[in-house]
PDB file of C-alpha atoms in Angstrom:
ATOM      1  CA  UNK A   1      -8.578 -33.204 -71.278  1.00  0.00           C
ATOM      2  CA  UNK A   2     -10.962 -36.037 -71.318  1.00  0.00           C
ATOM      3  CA  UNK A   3     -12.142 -35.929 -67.898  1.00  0.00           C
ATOM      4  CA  UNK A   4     -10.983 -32.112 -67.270  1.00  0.00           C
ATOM      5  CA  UNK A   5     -13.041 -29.619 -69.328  1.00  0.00           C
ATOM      6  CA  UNK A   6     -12.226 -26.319 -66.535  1.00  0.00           C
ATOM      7  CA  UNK A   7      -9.591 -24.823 -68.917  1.00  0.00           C
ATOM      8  CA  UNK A   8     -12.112 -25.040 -71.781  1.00  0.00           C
ATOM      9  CA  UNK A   9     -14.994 -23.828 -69.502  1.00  0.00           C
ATOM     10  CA  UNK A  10     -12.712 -21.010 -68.329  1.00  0.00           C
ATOM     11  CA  UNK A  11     -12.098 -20.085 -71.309  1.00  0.00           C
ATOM     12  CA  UNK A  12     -15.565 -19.825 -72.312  1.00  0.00           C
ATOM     13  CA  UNK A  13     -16.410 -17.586 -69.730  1.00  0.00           C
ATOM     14  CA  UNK A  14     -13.799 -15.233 -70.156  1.00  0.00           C
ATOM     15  CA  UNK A  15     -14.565 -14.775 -73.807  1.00  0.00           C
ATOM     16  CA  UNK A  16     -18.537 -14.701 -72.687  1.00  0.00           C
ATOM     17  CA  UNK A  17     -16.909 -11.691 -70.174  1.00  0.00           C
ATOM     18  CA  UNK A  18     -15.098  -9.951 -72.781  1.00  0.00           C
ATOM     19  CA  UNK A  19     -17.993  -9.558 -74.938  1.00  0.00           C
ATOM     20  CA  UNK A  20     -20.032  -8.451 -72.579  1.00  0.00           C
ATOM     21  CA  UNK A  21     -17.731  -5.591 -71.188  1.00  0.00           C
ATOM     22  CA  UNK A  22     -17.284  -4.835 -75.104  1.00  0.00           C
ATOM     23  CA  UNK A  23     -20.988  -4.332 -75.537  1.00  0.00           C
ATOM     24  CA  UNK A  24     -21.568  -2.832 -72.719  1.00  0.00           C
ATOM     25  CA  UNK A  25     -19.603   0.318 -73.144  1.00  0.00           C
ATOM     26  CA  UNK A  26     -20.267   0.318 -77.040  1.00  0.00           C
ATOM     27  CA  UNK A  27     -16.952  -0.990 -78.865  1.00  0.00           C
ATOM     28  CA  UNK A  28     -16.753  -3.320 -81.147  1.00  0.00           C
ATOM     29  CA  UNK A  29     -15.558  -7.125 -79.567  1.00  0.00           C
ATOM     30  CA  UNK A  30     -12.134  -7.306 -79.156  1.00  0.00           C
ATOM     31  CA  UNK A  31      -9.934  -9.669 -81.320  1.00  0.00           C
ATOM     32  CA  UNK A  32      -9.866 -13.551 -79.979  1.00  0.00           C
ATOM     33  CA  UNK A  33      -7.127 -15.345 -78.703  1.00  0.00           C
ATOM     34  CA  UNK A  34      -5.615 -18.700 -80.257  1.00  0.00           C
ATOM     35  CA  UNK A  35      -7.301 -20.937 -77.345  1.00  0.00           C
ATOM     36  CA  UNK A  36     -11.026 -18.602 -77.739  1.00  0.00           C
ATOM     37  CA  UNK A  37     -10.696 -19.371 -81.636  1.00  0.00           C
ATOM     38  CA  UNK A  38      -9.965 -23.409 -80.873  1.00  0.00           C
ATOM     39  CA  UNK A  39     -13.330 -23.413 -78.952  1.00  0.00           C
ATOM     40  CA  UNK A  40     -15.589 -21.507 -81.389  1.00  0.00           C
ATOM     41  CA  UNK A  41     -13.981 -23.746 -84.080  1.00  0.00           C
ATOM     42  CA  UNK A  42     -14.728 -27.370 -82.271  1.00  0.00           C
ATOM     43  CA  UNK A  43     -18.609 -26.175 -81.742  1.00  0.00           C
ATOM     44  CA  UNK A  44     -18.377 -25.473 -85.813  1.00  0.00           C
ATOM     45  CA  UNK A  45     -18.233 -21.405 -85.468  1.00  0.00           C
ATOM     46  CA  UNK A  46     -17.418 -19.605 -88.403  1.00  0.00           C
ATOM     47  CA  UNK A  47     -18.655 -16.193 -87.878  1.00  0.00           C
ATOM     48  CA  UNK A  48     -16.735 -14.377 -84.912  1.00  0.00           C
ATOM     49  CA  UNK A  49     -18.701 -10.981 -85.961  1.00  0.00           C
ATOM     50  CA  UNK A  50     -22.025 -12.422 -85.523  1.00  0.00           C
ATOM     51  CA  UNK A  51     -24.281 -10.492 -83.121  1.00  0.00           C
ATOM     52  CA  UNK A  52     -25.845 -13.749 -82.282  1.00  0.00           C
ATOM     53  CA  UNK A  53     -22.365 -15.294 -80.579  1.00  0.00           C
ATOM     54  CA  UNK A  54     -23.134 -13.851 -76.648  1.00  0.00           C
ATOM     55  CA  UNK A  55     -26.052 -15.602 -76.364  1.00  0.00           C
ATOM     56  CA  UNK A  56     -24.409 -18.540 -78.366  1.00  0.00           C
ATOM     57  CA  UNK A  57     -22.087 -18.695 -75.805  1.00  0.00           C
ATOM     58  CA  UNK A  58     -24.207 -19.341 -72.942  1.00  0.00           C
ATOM     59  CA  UNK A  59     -25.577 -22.123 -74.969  1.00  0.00           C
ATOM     60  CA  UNK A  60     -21.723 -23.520 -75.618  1.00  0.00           C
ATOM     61  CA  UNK A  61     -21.219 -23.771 -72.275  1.00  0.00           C
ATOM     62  CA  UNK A  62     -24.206 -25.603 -71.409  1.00  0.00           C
ATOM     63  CA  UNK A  63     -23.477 -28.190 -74.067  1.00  0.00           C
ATOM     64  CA  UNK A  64     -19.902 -28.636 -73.176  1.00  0.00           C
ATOM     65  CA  UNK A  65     -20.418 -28.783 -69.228  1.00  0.00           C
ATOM     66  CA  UNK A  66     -23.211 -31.731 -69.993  1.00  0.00           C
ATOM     67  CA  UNK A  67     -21.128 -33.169 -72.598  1.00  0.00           C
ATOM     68  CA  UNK A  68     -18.839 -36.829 -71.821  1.00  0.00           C
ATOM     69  CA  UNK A  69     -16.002 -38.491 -72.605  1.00  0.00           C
ATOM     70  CA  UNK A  70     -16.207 -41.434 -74.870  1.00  0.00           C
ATOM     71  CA  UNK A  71     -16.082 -44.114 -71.903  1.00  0.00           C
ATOM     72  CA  UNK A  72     -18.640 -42.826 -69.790  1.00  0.00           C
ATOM     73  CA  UNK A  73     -21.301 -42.735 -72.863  1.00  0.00           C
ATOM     74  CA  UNK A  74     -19.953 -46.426 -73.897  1.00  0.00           C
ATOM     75  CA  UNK A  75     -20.843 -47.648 -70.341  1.00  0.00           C
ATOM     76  CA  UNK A  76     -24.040 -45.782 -71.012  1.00  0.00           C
ATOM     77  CA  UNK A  77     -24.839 -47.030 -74.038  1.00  0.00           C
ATOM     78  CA  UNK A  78     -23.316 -50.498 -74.385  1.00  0.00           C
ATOM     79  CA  UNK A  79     -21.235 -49.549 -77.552  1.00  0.00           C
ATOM     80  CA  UNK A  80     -17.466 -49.973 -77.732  1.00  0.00           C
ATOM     81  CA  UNK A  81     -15.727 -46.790 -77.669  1.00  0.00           C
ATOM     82  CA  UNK A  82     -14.205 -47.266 -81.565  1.00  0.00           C
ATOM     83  CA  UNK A  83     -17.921 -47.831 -82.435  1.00  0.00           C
ATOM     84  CA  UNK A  84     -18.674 -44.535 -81.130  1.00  0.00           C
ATOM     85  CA  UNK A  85     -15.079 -43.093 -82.753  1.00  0.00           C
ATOM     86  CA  UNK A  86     -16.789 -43.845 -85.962  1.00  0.00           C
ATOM     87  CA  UNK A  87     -20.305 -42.904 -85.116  1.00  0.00           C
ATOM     88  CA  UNK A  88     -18.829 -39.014 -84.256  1.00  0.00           C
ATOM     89  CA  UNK A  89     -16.526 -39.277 -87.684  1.00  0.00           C
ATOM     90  CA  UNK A  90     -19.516 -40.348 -89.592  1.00  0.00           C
ATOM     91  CA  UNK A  91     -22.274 -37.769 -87.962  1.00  0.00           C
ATOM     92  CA  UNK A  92     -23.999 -40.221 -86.872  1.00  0.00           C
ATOM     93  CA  UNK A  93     -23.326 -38.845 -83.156  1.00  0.00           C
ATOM     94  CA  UNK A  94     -22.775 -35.147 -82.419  1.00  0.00           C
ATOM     95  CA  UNK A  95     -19.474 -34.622 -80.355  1.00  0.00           C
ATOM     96  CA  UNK A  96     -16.567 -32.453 -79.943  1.00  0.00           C
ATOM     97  CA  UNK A  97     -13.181 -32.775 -80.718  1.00  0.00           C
ATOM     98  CA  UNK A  98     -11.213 -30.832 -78.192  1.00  0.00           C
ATOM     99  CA  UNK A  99      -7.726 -30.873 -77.290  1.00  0.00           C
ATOM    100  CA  UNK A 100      -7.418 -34.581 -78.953  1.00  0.00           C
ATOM    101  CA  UNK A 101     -10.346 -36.087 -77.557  1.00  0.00           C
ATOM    102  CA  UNK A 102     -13.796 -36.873 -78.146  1.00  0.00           C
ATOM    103  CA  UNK A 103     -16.429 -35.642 -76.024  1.00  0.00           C
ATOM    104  CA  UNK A 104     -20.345 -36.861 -76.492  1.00  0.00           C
ATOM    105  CA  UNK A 105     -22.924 -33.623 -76.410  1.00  0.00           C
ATOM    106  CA  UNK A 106     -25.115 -35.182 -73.752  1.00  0.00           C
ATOM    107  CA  UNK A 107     -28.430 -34.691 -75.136  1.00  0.00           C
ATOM    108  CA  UNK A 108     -28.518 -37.127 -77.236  1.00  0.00           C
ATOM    109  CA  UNK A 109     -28.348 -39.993 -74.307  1.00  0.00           C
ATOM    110  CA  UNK A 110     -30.933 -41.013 -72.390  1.00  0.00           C
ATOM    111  CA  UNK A 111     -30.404 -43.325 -68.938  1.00  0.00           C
ATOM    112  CA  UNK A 112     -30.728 -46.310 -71.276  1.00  0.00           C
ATOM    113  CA  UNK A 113     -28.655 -45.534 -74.209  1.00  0.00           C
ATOM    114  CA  UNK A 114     -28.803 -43.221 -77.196  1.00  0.00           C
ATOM    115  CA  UNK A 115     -31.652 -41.190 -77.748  1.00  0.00           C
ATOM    116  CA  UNK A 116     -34.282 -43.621 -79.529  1.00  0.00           C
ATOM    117  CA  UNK A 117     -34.242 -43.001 -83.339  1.00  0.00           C
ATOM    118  CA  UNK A 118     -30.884 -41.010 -83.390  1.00  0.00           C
ATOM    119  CA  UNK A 119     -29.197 -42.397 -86.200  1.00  0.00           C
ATOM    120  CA  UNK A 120     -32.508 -41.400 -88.322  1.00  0.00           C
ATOM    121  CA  UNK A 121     -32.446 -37.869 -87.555  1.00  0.00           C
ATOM    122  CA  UNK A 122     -28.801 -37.198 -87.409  1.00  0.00           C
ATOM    123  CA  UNK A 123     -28.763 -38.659 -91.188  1.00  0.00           C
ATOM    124  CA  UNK A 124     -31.393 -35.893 -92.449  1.00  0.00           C
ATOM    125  CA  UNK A 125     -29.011 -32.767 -91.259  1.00  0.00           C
ATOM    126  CA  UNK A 126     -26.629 -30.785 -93.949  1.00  0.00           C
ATOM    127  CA  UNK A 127     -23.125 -32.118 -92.794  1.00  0.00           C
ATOM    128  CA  UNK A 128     -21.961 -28.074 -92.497  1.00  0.00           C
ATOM    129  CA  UNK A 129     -24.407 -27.464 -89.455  1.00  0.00           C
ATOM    130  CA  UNK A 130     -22.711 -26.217 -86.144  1.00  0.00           C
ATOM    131  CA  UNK A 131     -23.444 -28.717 -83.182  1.00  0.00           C
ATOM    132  CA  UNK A 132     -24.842 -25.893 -81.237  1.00  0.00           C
ATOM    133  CA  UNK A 133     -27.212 -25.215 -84.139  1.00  0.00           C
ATOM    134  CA  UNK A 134     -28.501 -29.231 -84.455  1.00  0.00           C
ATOM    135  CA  UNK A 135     -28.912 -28.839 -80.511  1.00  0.00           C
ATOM    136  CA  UNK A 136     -31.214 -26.084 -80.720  1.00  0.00           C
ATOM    137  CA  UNK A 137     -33.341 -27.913 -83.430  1.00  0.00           C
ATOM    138  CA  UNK A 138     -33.604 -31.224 -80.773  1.00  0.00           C
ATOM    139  CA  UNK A 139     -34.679 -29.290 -78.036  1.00  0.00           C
ATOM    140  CA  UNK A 140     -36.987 -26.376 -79.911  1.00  0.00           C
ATOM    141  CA  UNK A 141     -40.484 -27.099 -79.146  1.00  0.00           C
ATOM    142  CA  UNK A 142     -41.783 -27.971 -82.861  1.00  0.00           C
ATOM    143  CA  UNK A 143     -45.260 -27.190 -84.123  1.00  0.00           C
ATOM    144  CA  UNK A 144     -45.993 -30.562 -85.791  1.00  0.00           C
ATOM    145  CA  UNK A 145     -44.505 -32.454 -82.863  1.00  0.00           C
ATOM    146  CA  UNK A 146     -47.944 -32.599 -81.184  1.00  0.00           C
ATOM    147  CA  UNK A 147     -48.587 -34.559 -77.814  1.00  0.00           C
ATOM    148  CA  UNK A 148     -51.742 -34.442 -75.719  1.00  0.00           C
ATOM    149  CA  UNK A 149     -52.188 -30.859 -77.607  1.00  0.00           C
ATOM    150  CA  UNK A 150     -48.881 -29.587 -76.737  1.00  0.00           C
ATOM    151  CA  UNK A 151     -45.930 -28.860 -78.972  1.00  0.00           C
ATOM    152  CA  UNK A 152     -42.881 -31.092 -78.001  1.00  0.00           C
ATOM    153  CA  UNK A 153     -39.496 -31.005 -78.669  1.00  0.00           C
ATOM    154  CA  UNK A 154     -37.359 -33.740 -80.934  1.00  0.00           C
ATOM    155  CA  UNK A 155     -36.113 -34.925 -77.667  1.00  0.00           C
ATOM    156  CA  UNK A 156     -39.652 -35.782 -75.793  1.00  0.00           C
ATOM    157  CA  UNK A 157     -41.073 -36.928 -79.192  1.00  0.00           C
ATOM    158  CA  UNK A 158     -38.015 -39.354 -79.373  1.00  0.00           C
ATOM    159  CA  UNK A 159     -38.210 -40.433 -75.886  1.00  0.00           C
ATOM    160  CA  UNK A 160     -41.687 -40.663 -75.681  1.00  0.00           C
ATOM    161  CA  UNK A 161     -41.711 -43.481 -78.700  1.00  0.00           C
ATOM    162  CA  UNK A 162     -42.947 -40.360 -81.568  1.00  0.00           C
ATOM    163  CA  UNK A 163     -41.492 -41.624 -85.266  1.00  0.00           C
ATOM    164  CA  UNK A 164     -38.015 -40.767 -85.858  1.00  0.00           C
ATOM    165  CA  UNK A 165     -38.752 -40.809 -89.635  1.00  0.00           C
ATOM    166  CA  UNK A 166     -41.673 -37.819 -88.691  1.00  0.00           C
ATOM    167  CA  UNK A 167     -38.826 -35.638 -86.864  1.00  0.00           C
ATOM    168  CA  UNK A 168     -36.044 -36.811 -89.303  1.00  0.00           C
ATOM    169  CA  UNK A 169     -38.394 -35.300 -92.084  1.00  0.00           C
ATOM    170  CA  UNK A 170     -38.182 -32.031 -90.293  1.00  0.00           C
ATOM    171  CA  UNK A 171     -34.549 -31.993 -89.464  1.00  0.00           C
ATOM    172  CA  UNK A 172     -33.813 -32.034 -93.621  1.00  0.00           C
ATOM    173  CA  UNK A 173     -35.779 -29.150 -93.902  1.00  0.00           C
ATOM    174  CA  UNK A 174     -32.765 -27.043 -92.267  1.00  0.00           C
TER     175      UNK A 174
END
């Protein structure tokens, strides 16, 4: 599983399918399977009634198709791959665990490392939040994340040498 993410891909597009064929013609979303549960539950999904979880999906699949395994972001980032381990068990790095392995979301790396000011950030978010929801915050244009008179996003702000502490302030607000 840790360099082979098509069964868990597949599977996210065949749930996205059902859905889709359920709301189409009006019924109500057909019960899950064990392996469609397993992969709402690694993103942090609770709710599998929530009117929100077809568009959700799309956004699950992005993040697990750009995601990597824990040696590719060590080579990346020049930490060992136990240092990561415990950066993931501690929240101070958003992953997944999925079918006994860690994989990296991918927006929090840049070409030189981790995303500048990570660890800051990260530490301001409730512990209960869904990956997919923490995503959306880094890469949601933000109204006091102002540059050149445009509203950025955590991630430009970050890259772009914006305060960590300024976005981190932010993130604790969710």
């Amino acid at each position: 599983m840790e360099n082979d993410l098509a069964p868990v891909l597949s599977g996210l597009r065949a749930l996205k399918q059902k859905l889709e064929i359920a709301r189409a013609v009006g019924l109500r979303a057909p019960a899950l399977s064990a392996v469609e549960n397993e992969i709402l539950t690694a993103f942090g999904i609770e709710s599998r009634e929530d009117p929100d979880l077809l568009p959700m999906l799309a956004t699950l699949e992005k993040l697990l198709a750009t995601s990597l395994p824990l040696l590719a972001v060590a080579e990346v980032s020049g930490f060992e791959p136990g240092e990561l381990r415990e950066r993931l068990e501690e929240g101070r790095l958003l992953g997944l665990w999925l079918d006994g392995h860690w994989r990296v979301l991918g927006f929090q790396l840049t070409v030189t490392g981790l995303l500048p000011g990570l660890d800051t950030v990260l530490s301001k978010f409730r512990r209960d939040l869904a990956p997919v929801d923490v995503y959306a915050f880094f890469v949601t244009p933000q109204p006091r994340l102002l540059r050149s008179g445009r509203m950025s996003d955590p991630v430009e702000w970050l890259v772009s040498g914006g305060d960590p502490e300024f976005v981190a302030e932010l993130a604790s607000h969710l």
